[in-house]
Coordinates of N, CA and C in Angstrom, one line a residue:
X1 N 94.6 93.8 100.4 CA 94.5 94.2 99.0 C 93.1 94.8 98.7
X2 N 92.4 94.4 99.6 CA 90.7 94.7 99.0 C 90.5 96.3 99.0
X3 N 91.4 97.1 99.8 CA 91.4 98.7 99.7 C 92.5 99.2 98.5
X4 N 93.3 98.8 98.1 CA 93.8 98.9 96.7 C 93.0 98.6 95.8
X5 N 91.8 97.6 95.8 CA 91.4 97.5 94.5 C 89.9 98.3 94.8
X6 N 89.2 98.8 95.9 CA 88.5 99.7 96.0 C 89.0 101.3 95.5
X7 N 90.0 101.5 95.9 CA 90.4 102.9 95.4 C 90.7 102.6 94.0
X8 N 90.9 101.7 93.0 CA 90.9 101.5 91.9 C 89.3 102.0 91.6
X9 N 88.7 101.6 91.8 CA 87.6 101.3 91.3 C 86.7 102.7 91.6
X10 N 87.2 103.6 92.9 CA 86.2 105.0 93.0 C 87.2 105.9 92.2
X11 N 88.6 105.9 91.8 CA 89.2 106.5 90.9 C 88.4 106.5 89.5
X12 N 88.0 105.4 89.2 CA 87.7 105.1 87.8 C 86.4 105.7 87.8
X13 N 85.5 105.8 88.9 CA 83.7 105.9 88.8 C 84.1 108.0 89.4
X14 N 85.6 108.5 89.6 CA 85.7 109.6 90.1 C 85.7 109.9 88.5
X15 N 86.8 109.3 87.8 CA 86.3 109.9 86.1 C 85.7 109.7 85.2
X16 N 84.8 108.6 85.1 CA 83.8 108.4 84.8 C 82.9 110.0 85.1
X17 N 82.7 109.9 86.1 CA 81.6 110.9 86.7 C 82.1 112.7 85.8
X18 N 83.8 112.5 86.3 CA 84.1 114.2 85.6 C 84.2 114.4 84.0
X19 N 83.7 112.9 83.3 CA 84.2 113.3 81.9 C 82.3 113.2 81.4
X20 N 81.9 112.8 82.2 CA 80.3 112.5 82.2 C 79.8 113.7 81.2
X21 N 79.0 113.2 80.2 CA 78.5 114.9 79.1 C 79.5 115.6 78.3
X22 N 80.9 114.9 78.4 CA 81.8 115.9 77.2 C 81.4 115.0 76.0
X23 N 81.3 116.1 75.0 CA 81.3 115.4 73.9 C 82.4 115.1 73.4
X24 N 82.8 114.0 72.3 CA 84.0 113.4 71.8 C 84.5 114.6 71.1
X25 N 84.4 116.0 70.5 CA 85.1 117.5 69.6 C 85.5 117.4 71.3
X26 N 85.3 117.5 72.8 CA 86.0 117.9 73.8 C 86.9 116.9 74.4
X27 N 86.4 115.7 74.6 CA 87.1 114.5 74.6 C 88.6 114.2 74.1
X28 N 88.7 115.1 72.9 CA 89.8 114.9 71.5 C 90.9 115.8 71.5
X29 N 90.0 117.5 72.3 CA 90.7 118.7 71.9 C 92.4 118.7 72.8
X30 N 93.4 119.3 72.2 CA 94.2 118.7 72.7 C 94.8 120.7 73.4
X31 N 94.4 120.6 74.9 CA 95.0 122.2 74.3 C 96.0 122.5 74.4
X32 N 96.3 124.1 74.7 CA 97.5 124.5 74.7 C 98.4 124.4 76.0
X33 N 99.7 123.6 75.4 CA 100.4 123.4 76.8 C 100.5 122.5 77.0
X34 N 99.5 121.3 76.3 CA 99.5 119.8 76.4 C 99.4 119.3 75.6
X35 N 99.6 117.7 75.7 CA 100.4 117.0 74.4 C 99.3 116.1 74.2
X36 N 98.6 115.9 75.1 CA 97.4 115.0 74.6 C 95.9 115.1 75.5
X37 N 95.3 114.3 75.6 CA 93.3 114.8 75.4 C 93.3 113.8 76.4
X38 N 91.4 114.3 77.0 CA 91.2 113.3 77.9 C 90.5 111.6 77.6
X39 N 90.5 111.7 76.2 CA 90.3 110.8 75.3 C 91.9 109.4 76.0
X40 N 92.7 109.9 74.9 CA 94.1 109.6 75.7 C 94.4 109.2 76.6
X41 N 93.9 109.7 78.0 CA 94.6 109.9 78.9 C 93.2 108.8 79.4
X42 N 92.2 108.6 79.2 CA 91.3 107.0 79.8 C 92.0 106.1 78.9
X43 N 91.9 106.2 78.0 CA 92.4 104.8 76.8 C 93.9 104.3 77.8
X44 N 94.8 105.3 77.9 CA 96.3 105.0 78.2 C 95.7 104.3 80.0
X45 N 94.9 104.6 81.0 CA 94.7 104.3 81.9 C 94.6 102.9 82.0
X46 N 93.5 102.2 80.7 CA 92.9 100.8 80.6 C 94.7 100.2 80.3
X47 N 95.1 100.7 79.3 CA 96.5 100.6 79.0 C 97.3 99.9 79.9
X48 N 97.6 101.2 80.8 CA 99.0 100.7 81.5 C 98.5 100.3 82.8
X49 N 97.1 99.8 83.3 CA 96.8 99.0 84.5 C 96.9 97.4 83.8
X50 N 96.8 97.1 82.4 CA 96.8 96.1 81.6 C 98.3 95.3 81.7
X51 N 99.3 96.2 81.5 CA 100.6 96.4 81.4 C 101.0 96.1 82.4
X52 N 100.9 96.5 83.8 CA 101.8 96.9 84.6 C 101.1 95.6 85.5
X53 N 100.1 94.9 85.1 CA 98.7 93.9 86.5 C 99.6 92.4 85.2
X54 N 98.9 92.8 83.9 CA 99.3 91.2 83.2 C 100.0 91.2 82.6
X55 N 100.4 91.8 81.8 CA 101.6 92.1 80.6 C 103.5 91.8 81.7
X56 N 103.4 92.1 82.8 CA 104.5 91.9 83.8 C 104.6 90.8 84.2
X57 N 103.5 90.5 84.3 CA 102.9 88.6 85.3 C 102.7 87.9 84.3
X58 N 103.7 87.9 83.1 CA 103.6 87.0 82.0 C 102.3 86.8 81.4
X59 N 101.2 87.1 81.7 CA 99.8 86.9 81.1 C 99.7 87.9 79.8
X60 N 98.3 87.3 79.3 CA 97.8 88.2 78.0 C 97.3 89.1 78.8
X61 N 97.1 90.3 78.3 CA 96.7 91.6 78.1 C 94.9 91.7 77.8
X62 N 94.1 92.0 78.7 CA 92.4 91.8 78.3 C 91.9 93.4 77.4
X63 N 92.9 93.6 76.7 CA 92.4 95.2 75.7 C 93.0 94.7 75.0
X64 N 92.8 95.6 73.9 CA 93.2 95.3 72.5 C 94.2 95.4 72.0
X65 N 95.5 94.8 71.4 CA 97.1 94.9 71.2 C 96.9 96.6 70.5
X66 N 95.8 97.2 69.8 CA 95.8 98.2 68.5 C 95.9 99.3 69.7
X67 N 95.3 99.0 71.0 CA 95.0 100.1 72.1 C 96.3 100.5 72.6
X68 N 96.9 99.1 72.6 CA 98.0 99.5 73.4 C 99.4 100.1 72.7
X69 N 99.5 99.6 71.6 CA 100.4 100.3 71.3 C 100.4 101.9 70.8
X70 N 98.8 102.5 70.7 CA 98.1 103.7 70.4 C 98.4 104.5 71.6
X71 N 98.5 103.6 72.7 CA 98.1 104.3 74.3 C 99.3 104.2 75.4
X72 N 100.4 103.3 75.0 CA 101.4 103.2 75.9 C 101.7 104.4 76.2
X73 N 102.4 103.8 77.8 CA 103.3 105.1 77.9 C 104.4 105.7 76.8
X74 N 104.7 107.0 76.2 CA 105.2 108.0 75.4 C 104.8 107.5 74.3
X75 N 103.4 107.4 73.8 CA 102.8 107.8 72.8 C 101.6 108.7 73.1
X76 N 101.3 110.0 71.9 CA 100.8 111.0 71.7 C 99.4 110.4 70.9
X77 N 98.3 111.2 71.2 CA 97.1 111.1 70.2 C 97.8 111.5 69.1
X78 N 97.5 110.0 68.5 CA 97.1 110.1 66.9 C 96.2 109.8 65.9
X79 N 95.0 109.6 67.0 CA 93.9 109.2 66.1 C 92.6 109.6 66.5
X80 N 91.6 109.6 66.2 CA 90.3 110.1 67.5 C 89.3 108.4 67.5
X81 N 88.4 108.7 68.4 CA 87.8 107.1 68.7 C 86.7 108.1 68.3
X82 N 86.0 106.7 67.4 CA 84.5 106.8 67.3 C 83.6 107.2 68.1
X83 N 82.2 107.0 68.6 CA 81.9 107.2 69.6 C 81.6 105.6 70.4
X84 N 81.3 105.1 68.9 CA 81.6 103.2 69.3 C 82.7 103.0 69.9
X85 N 84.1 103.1 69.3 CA 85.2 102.9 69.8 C 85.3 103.2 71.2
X86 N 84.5 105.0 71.8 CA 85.0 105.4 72.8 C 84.2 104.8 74.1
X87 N 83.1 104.3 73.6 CA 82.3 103.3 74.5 C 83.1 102.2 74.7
X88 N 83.6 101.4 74.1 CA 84.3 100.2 74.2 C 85.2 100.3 75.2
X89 N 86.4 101.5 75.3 CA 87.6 102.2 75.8 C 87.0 102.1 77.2
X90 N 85.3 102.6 77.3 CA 84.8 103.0 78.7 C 84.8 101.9 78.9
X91 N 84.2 100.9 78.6 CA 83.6 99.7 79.4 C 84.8 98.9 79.7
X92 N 85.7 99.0 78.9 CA 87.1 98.1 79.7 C 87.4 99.3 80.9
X93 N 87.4 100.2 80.7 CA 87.8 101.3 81.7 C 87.1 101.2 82.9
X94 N 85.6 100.8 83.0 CA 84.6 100.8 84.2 C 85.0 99.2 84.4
X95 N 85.2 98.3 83.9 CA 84.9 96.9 84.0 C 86.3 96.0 84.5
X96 N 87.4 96.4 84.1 CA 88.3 95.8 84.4 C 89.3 95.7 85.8
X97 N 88.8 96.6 86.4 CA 89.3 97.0 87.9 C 88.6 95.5 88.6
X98 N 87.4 95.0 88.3 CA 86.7 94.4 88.8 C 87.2 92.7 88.3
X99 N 87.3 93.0 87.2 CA 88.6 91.6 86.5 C 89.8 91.4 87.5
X100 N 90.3 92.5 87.4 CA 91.5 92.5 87.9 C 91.1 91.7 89.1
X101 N 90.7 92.3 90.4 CA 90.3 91.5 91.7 C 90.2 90.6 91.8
X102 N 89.1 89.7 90.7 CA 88.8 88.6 90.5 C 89.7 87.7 90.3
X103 N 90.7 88.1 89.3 CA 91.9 87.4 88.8 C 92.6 87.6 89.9
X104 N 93.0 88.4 90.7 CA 94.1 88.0 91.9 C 93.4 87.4 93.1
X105 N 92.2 87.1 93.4 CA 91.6 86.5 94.7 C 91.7 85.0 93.7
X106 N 91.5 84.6 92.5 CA 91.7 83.4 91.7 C 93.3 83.2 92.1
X107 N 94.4 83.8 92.2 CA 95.8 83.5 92.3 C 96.5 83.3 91.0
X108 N 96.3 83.8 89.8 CA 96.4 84.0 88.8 C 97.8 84.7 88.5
X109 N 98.3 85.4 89.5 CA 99.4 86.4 89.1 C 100.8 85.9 89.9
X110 N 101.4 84.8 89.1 CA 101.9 83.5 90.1 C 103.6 84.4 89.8
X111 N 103.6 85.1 89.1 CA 104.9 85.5 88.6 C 104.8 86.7 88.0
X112 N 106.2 87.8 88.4 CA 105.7 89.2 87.7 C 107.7 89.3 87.3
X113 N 107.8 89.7 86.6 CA 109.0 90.7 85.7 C 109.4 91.9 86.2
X114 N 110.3 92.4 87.3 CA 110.9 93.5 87.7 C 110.9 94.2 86.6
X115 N 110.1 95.6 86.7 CA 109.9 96.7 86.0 C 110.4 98.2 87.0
X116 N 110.9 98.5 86.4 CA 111.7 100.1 87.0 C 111.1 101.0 86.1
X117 N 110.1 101.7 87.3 CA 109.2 102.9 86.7 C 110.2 104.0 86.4
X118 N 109.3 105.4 85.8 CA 110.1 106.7 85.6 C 110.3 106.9 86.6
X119 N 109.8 107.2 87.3 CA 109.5 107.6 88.7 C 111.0 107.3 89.7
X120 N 111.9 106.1 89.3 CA 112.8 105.3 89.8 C 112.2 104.0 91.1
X121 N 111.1 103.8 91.0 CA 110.6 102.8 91.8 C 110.1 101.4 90.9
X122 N 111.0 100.2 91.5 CA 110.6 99.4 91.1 C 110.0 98.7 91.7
X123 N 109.1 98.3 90.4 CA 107.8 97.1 91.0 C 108.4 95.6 90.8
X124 N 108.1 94.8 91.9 CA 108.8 93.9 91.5 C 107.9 92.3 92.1
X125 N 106.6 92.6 92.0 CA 105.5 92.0 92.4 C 104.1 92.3 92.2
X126 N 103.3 91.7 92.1 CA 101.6 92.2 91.5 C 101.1 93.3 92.8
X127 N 101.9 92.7 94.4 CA 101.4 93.6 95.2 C 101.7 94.7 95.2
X128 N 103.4 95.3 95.0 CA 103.7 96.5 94.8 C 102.8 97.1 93.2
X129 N 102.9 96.2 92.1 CA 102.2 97.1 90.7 C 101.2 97.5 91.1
X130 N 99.4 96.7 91.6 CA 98.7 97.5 91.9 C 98.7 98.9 92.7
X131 N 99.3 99.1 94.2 CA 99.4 100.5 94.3 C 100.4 101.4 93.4
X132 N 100.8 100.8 92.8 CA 101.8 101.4 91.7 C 100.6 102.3 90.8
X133 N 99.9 101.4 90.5 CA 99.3 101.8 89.5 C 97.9 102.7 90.3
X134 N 97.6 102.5 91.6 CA 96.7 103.6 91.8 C 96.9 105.2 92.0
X135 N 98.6 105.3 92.4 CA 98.9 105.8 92.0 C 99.1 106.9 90.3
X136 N 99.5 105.8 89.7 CA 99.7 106.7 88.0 C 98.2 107.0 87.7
X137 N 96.9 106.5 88.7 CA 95.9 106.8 87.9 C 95.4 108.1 88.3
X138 N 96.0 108.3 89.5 CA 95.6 109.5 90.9 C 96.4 110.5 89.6
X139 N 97.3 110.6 88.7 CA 98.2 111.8 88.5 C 97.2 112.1 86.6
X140 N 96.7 111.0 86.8 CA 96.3 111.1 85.1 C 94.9 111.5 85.6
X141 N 94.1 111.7 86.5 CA 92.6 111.9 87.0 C 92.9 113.4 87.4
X142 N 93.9 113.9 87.9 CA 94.6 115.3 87.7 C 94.4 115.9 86.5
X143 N 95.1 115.3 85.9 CA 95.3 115.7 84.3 C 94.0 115.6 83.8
X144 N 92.9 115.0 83.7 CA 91.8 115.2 83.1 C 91.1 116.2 83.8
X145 N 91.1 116.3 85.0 CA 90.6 117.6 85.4 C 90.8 118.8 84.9
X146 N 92.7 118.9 85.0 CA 92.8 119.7 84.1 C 92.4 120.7 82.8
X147 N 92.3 119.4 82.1 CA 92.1 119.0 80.9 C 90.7 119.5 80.3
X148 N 89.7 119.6 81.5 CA 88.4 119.2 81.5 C 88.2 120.9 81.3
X149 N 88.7 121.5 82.3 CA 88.6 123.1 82.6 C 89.1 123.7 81.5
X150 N 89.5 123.2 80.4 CA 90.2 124.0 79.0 C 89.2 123.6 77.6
X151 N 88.6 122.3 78.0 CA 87.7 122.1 77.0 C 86.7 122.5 76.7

């Protein structure tokens, strides 16, 4: 597992690095063709690693219930983050990959809830959700790139 939760963690410091110097007017802009911002698309990241790692394995959720239901999967920006706010978003975003580890070398994740992605693959243990989820983050680190070239 310790290479799953490494590639977590250079995914996160890969967008960290590419959103590095946008300001939050580019952060926010939503363009054409797309339904939402690279604002969004970190917030929904902290989101559905939260979801898919504790929210499945019967645990609380270490973000904020206001985030998540702002940021789940099929919900659209509808609001913009401060720049307080969007620091906060970061630091669960840089900091929790590192929780997460912690919490499964503790043994913490004693039970998880079969979840059937869009995708049609079900997760049906913390060991499949993790690459599950390094995955969704590989396609949303896409999308900010994208994203990044329009702003």
């Amino acid at each position: 597992m310790t290479t799953q939760f490494n590639i977590l963690k250079k995914s996160r410091e890969l967008i960290l690095k590419a959103i590095d110097g946008l300001t939050l007017k580019q952060l926010h802009k939503i363009p054409d063709g797309f339904k939402n911002n690279i604002a969004w698309n970190v917030a929904h990241l902290v989101v559905t690693q939260q979801l898919l790692h504790y929210k499945l394995s019967g645990l609380n959720c270490l973000c904020p219930e206001e985030l998540i239901e702002t940021h789940r999967k099929g919900t659209t920006p509808t609001t913009t983050f401060t720049q307080e706010e969007f620091d906060e978003v970061l630091e669960l975003f840089s900091g929790l990959p590192e929780t997460l580890q912690e919490d499964y070398e503790a043994g913490i994740f004693e039970n998880y809830n079969e979840y059937p992605t869009s995708t049609g693959f079900v997760i049906d243990s913390i060991e499949n959700a993790i690459p599950f989820n390094n995955y969704h983050e590989g396609i949303h680190y896409g999308t900010i790139l994208g994203l990044k070239k329009l702003v």
